[in-house]
PDB file of C-alpha atoms and ligand atoms in Angstrom:
ATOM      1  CA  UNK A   1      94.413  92.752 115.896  1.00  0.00           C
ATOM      2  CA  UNK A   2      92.976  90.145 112.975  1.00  0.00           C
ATOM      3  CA  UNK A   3      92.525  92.703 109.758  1.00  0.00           C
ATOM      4  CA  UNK A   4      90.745  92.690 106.598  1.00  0.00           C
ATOM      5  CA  UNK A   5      91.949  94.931 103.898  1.00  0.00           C
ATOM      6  CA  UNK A   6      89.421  96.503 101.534  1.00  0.00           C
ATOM      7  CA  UNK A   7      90.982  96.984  98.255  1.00  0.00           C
ATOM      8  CA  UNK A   8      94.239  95.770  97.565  1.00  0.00           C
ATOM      9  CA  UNK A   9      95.917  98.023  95.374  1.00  0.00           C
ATOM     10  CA  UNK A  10      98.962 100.541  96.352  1.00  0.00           C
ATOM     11  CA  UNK A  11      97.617 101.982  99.983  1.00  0.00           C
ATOM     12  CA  UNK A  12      95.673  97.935 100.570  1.00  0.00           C
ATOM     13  CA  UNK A  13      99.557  96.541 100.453  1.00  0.00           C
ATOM     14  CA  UNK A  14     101.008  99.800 102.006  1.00  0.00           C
ATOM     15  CA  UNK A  15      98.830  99.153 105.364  1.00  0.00           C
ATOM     16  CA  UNK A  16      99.605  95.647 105.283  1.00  0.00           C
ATOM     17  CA  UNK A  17     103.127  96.137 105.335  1.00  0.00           C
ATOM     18  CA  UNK A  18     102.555  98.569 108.196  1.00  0.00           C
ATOM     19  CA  UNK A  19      99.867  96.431 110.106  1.00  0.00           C
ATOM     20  CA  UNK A  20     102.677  93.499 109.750  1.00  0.00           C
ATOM     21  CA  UNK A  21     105.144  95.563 111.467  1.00  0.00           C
ATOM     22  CA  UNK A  22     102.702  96.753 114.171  1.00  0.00           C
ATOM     23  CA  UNK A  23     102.473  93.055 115.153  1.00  0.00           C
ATOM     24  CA  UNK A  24      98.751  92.660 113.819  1.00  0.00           C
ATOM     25  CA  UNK A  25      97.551  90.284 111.102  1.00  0.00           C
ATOM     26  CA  UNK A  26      96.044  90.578 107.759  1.00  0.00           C
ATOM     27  CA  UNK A  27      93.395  87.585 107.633  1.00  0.00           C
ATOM     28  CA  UNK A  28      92.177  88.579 103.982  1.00  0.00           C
ATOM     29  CA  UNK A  29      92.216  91.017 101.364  1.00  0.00           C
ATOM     30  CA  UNK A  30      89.717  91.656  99.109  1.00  0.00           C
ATOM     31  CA  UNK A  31      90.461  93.015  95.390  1.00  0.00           C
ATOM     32  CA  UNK A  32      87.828  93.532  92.362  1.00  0.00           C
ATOM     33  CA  UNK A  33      88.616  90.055  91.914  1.00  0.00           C
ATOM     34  CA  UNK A  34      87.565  88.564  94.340  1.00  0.00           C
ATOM     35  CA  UNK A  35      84.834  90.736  95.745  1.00  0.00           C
ATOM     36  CA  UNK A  36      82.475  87.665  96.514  1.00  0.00           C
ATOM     37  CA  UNK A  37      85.301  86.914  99.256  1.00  0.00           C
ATOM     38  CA  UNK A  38      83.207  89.797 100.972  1.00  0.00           C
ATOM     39  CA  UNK A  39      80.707  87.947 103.602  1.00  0.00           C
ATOM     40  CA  UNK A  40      79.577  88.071 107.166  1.00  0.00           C
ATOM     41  CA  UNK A  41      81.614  84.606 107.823  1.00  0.00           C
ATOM     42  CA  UNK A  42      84.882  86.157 106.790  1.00  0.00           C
ATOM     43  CA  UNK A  43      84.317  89.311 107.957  1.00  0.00           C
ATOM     44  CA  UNK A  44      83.468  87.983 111.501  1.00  0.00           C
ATOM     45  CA  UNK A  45      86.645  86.652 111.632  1.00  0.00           C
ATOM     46  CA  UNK A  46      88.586  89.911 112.032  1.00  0.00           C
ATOM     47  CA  UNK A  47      88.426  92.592 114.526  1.00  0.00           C
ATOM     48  CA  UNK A  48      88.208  96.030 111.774  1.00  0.00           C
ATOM     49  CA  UNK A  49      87.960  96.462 108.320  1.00  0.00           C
ATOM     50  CA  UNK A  50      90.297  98.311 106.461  1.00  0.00           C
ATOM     51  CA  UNK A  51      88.691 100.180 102.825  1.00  0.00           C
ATOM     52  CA  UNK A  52      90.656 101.820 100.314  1.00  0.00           C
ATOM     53  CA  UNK A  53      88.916 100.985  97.229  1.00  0.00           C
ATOM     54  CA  UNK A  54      87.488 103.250  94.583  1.00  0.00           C
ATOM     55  CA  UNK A  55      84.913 106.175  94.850  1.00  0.00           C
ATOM     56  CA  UNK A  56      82.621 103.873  92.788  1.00  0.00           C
ATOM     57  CA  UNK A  57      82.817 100.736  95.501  1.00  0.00           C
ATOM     58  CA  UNK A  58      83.659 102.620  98.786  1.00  0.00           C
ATOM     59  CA  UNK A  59      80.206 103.326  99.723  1.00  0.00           C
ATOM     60  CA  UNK A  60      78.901  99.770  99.022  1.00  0.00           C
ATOM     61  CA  UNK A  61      81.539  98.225 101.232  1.00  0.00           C
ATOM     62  CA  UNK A  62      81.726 100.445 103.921  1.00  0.00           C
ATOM     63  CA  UNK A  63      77.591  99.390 104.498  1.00  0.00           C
ATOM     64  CA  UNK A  64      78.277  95.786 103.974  1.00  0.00           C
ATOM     65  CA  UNK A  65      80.763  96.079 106.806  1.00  0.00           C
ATOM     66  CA  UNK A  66      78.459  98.137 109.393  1.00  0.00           C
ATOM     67  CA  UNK A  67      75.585  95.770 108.142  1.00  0.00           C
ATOM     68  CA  UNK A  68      77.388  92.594 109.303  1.00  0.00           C
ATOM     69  CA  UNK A  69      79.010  94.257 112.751  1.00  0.00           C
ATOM     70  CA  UNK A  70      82.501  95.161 111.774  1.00  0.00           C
ATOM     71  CA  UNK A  71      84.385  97.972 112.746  1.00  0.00           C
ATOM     72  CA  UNK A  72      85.510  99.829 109.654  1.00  0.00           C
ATOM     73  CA  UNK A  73      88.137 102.406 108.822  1.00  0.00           C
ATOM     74  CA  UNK A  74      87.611 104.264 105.491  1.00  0.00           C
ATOM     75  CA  UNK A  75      90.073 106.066 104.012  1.00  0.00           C
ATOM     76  CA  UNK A  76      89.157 105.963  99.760  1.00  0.00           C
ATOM     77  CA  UNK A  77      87.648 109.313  98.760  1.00  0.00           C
ATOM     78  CA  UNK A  78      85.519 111.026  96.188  1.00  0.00           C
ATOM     79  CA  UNK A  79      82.295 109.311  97.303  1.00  0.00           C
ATOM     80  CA  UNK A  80      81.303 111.654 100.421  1.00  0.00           C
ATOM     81  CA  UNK A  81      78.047 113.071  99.179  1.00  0.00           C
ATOM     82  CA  UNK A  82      76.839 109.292 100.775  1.00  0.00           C
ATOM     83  CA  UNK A  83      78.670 110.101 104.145  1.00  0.00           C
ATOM     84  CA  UNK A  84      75.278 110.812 105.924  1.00  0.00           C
ATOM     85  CA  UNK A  85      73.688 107.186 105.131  1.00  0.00           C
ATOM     86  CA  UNK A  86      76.681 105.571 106.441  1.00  0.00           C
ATOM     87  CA  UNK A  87      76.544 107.974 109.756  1.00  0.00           C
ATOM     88  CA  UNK A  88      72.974 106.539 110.028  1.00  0.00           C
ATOM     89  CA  UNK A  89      73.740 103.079 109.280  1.00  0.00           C
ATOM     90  CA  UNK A  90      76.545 103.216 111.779  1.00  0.00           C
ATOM     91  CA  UNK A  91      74.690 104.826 114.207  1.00  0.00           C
ATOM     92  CA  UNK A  92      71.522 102.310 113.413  1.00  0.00           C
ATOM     93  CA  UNK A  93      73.904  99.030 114.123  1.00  0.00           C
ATOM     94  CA  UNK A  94      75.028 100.547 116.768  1.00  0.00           C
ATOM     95  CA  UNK A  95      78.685 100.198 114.494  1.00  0.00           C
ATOM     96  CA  UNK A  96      82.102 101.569 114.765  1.00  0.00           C
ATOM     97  CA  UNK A  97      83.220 104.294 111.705  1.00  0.00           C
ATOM     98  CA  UNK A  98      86.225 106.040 111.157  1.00  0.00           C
ATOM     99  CA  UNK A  99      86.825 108.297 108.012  1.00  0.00           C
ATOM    100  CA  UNK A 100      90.200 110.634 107.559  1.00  0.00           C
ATOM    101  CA  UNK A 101      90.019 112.416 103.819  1.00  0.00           C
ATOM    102  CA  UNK A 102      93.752 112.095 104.844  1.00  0.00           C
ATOM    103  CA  UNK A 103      95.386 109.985 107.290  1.00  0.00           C
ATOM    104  CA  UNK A 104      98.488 111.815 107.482  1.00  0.00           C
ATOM    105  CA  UNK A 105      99.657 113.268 110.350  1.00  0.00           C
ATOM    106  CA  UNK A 106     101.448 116.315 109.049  1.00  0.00           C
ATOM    107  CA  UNK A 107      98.057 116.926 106.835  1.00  0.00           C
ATOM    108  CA  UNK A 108      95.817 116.921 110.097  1.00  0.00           C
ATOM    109  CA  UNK A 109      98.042 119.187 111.679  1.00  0.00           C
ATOM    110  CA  UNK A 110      97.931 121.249 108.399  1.00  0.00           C
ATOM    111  CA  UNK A 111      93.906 120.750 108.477  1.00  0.00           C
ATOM    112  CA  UNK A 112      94.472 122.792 112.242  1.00  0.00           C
ATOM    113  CA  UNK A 113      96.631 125.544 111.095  1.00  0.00           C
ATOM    114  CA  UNK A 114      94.570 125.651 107.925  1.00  0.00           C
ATOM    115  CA  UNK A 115      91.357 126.381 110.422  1.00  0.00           C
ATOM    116  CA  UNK A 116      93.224 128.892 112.250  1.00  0.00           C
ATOM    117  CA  UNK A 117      94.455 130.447 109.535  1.00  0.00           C
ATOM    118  CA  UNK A 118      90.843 131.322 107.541  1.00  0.00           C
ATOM    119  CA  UNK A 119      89.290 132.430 111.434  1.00  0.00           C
ATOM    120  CA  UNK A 120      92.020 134.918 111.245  1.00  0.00           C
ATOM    121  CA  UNK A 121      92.315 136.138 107.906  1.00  0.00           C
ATOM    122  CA  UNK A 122      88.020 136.650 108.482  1.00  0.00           C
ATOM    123  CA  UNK A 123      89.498 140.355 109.708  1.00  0.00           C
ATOM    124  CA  UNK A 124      91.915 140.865 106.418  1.00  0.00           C
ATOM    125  CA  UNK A 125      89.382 141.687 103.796  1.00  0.00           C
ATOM    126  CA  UNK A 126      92.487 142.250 101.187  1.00  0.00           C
ATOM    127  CA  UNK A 127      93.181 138.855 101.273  1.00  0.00           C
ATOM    128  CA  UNK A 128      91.610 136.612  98.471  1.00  0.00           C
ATOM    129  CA  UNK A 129      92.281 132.739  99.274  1.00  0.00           C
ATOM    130  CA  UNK A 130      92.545 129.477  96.788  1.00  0.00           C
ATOM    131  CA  UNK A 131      94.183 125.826  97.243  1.00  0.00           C
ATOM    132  CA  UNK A 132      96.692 124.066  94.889  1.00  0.00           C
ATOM    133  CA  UNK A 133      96.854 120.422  94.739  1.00  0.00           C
ATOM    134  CA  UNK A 134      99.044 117.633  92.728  1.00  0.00           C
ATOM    135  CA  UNK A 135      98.995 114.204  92.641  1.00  0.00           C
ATOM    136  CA  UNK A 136      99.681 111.265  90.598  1.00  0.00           C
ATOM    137  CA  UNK A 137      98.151 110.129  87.191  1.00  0.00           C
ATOM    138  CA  UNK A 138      96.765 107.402  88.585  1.00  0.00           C
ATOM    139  CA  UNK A 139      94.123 109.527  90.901  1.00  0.00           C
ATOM    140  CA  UNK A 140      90.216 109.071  90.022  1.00  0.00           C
ATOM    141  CA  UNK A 141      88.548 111.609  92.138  1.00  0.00           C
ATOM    142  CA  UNK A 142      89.512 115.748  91.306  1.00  0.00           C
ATOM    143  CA  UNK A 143      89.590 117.459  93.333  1.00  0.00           C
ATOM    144  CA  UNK A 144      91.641 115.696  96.310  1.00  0.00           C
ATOM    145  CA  UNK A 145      89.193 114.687  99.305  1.00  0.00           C
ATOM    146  CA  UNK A 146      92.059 116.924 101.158  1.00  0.00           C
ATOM    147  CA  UNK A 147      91.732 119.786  99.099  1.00  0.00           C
ATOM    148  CA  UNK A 148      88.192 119.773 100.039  1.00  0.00           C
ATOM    149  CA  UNK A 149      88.163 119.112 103.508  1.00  0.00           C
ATOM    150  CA  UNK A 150      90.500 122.298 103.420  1.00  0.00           C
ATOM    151  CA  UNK A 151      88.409 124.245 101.617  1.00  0.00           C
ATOM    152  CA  UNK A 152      85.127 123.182 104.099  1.00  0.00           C
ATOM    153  CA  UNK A 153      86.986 124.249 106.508  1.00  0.00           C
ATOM    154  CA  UNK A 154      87.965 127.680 104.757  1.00  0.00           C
ATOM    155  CA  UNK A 155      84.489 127.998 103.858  1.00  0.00           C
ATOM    156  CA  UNK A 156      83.361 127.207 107.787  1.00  0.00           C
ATOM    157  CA  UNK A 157      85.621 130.254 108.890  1.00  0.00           C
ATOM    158  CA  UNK A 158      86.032 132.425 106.484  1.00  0.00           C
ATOM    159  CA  UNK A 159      82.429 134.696 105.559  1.00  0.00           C
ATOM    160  CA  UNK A 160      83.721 135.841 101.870  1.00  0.00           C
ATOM    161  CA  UNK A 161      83.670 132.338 100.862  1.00  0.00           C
ATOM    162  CA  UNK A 162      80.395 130.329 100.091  1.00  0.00           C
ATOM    163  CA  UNK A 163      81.520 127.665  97.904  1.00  0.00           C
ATOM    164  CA  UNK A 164      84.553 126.082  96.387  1.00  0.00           C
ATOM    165  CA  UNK A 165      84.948 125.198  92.569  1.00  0.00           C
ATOM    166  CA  UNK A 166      87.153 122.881  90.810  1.00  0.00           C
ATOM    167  CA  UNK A 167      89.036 125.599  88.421  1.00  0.00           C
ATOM    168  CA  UNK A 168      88.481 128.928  87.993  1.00  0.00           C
ATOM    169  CA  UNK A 169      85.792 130.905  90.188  1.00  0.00           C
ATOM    170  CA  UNK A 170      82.697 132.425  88.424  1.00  0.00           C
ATOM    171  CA  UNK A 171      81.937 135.272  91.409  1.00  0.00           C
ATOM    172  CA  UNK A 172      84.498 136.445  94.287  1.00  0.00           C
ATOM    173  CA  UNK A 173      82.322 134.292  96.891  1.00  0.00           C
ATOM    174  CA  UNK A 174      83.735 130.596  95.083  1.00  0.00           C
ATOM    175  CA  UNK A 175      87.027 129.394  96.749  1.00  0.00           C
ATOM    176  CA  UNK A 176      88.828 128.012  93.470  1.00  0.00           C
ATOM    177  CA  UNK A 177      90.863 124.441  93.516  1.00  0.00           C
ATOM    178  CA  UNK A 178      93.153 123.973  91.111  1.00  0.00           C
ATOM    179  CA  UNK A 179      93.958 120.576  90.304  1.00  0.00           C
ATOM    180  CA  UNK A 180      97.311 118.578  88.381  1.00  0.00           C
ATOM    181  CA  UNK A 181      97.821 115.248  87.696  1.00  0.00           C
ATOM    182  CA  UNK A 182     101.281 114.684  87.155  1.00  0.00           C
ATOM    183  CA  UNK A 183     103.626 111.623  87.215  1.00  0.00           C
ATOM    184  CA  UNK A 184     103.752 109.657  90.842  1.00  0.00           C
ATOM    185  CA  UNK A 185     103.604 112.840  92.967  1.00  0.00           C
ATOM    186  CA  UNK A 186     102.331 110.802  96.298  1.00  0.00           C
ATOM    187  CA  UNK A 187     100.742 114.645  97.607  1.00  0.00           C
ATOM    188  CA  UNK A 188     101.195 117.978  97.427  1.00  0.00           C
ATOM    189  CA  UNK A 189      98.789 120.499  99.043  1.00  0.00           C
ATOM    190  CA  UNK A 190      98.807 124.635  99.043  1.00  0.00           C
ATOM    191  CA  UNK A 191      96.791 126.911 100.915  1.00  0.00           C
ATOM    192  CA  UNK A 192      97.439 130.554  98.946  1.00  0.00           C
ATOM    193  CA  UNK A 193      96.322 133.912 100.559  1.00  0.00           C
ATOM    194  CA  UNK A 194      97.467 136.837  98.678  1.00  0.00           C
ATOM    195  CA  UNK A 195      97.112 140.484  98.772  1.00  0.00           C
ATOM    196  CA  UNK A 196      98.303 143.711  96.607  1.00  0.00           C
ATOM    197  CA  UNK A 197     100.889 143.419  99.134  1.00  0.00           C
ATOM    198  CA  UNK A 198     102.174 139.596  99.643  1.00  0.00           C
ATOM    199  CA  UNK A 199     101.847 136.040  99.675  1.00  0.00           C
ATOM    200  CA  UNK A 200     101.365 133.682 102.777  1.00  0.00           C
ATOM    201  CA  UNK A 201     101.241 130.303 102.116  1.00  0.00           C
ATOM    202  CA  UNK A 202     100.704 126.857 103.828  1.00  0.00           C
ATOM    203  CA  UNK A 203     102.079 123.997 101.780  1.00  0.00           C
ATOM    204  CA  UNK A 204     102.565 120.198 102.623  1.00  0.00           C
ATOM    205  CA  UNK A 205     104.204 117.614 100.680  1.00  0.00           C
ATOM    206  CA  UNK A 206     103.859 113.935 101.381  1.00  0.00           C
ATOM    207  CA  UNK A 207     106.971 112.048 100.906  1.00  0.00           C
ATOM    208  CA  UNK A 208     105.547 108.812 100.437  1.00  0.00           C
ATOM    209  CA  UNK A 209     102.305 106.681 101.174  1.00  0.00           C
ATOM    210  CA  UNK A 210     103.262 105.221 104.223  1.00  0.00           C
ATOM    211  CA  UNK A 211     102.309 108.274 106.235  1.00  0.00           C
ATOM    212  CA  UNK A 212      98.412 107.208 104.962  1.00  0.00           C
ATOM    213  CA  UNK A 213      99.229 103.688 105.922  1.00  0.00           C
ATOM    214  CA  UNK A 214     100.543 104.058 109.624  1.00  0.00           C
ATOM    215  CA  UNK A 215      97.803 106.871 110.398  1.00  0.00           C
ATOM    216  CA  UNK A 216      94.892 104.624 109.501  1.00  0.00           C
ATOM    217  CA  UNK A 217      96.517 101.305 111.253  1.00  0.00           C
ATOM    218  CA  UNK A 218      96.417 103.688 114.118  1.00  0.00           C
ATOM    219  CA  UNK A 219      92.986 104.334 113.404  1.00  0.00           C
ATOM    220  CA  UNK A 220      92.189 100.382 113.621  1.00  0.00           C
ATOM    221  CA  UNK A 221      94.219 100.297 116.826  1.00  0.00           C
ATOM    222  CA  UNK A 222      92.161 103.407 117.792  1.00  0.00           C
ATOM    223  CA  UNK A 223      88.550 102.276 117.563  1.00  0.00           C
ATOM    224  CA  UNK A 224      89.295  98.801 119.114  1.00  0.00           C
ATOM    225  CA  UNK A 225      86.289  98.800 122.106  1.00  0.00           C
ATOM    226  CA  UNK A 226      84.704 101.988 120.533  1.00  0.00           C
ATOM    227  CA  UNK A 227      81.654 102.745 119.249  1.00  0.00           C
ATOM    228  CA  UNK A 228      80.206 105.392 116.979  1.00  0.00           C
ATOM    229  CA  UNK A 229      81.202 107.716 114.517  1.00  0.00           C
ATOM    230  CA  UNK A 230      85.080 108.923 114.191  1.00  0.00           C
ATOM    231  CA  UNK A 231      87.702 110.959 112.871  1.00  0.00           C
ATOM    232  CA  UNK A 232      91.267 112.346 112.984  1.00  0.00           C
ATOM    233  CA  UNK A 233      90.502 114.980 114.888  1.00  0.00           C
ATOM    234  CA  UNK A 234      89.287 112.252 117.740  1.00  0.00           C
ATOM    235  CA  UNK A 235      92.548 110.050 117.153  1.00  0.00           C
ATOM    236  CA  UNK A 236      94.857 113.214 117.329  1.00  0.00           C
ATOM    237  CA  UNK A 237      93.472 114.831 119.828  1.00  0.00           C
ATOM    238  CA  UNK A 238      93.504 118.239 118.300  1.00  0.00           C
ATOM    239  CA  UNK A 239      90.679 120.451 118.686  1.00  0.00           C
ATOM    240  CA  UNK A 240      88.799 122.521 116.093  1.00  0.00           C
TER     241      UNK A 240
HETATM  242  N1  NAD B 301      92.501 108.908 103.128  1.00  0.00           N
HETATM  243  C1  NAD B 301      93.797 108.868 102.791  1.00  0.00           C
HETATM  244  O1  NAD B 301      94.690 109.206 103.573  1.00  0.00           O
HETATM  245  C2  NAD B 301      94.182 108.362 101.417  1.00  0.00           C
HETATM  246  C3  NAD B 301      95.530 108.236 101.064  1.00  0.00           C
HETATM  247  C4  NAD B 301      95.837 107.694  99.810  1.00  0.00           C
HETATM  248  C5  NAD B 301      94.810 107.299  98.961  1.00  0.00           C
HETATM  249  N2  NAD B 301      93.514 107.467  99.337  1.00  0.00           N
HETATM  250  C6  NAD B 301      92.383 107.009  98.515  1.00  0.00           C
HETATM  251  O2  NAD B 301      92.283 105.606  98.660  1.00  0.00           O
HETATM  252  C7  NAD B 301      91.727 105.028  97.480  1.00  0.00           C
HETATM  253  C8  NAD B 301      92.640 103.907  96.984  1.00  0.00           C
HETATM  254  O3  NAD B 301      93.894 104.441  96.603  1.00  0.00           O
HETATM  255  P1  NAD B 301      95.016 103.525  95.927  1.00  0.00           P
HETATM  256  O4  NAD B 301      96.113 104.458  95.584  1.00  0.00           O
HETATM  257  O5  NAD B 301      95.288 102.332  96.752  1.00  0.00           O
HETATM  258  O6  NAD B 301      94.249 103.092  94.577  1.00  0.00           O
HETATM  259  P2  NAD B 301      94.503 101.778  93.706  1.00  0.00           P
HETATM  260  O7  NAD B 301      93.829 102.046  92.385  1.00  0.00           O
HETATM  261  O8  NAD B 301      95.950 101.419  93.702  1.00  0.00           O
HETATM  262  O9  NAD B 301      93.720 100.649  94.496  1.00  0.00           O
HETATM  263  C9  NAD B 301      92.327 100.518  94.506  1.00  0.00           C
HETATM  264  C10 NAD B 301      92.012  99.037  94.543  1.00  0.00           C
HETATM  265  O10 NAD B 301      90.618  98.825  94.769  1.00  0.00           O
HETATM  266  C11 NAD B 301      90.278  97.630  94.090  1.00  0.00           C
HETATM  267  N3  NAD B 301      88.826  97.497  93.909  1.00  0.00           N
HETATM  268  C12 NAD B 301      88.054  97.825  92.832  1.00  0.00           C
HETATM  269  N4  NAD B 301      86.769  97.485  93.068  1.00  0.00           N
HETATM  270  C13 NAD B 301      86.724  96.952  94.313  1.00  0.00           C
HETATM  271  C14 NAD B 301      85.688  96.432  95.118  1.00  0.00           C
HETATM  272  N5  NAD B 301      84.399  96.401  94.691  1.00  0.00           N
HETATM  273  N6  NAD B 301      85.990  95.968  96.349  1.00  0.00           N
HETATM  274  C15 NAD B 301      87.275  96.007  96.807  1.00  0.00           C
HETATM  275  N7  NAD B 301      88.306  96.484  96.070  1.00  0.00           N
HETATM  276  C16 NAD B 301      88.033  96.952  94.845  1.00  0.00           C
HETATM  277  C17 NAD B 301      91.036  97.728  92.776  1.00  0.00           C
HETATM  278  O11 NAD B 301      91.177  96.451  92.192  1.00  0.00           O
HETATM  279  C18 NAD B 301      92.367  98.308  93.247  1.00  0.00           C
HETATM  280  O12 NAD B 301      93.323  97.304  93.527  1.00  0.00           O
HETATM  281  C19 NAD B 301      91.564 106.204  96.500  1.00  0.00           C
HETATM  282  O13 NAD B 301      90.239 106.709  96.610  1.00  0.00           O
HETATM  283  C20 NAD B 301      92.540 107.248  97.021  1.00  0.00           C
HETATM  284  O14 NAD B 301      92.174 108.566  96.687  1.00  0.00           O
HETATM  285  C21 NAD B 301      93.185 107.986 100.549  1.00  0.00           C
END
């Protein structure tokens, strides 16, 4: 598979490392500095698109790419509130998508128990329910895209919660997030219930950011022949 990585900073040079070992090529790389390399001519020679860029650029590429026929794996976060115009733009170019929050394998399987976990604690009133992230300094977006895809999915299963908030909550209905930036932590994720009673916990730390790499070079691999719009839950086969 010919490649074209998106944004070339720590997770760009992370998949091409991995892509390189899967016995696929990186064609070109495109960086804030050389964002004019980013045309139909060079883009048609690759087979998928690889973006991890900023929230600010993410958007903007991942169109460009639909709009001249490539196949496209997103993985940079904090620009989702635009993930319905690229669904339409996909589906209008009759493109291939694929967008993970978090390409990790562990965290997907975490996203699963996380699901289970809210549908049953719907019957355990006593229960009251907020996430704990950390992550390096260098992190734009706040809260993680993973700490909200956990708390969607919280707020999908669980009836006491109607909304999340980054901090503390206002009324008992806002799931709280509470966010650190701290050193080069590549991860850390916590799902908290507690009661008068106890504490049950789901936690996941990511060791490094390969795990990100080699899940979204096995989303490239995955959406090679495919069309439409897709997602871990299609690559992984887990259900909801
Ligand atoms: N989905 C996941 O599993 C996952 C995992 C890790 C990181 N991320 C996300 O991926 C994104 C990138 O993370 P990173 O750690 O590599 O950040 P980074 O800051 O190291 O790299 C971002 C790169 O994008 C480049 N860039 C800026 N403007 C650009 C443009 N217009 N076009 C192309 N590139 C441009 C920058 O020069 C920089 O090199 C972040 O949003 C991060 O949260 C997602």
């Amino acid at each position: 598979m010919k490649i074209v990585i998106i944004g070339y900073g720590k997770m760009g040079h992370e998949i091409e490392k991995v892509a390189r070992e899967r016995g696929h090529s990186v064609v070109l790389t495109i960086d804030e500095n050389n964002t004019g390399d980013l045309a139909p001519e060079n883009l048609n020679q690759a087979d998928t698109a690889i973006e991890f860029s900023t929230p600010e650029t993410a958007a903007d590429n991942i169109l460009f790419c639909l709009e001249a026929g490539i196949p496209v794996v997103a993985g940079t976060t904090g620009w989702t509130h635009k993930m319905e115009e690229i669904k339409r733009s996909c589906i209008h170019h009759d493109g291939t998508f694929f967008y993970a929050s978090n390409y990790s394998i562990g965290v997907n399987i975490f996203f699963y128990l996380n699901r289970k976990l809210a549908a049953l604690m719907e019957r355990y009133a006593q229960y009251d329910v907020h996430i704990r992230e950390a992550h390096h300094i260098h992190k734009k977006d706040s809260p993680s895209g993973t700490a909200i895809t956990l708390a969607e999915d919280i707020i999908g299963k669980l009836s006491r919660k109607s909304s999340w908030i980054n901090g503390h909550p206002l009324e008992r209905a806002q799931l709280p997030i509470f966010s650190i930036r701290e050193g080069e932590i590549p991860g850390i994720h916590r799902v908290i219930y507690e009661s008068e009673e106890d504490t049950l916990e789901l936690f996941h730390s990511a060791k490094s950011r390969r795990g990100f790499a080699l899940g979204a070079v096995m989303a490239a691999e995955f959406i090679q022949g495919k069309k439409g719009c897709f997602g871990m839950n299609d690559l992984l086969g887990l259900e909801d």
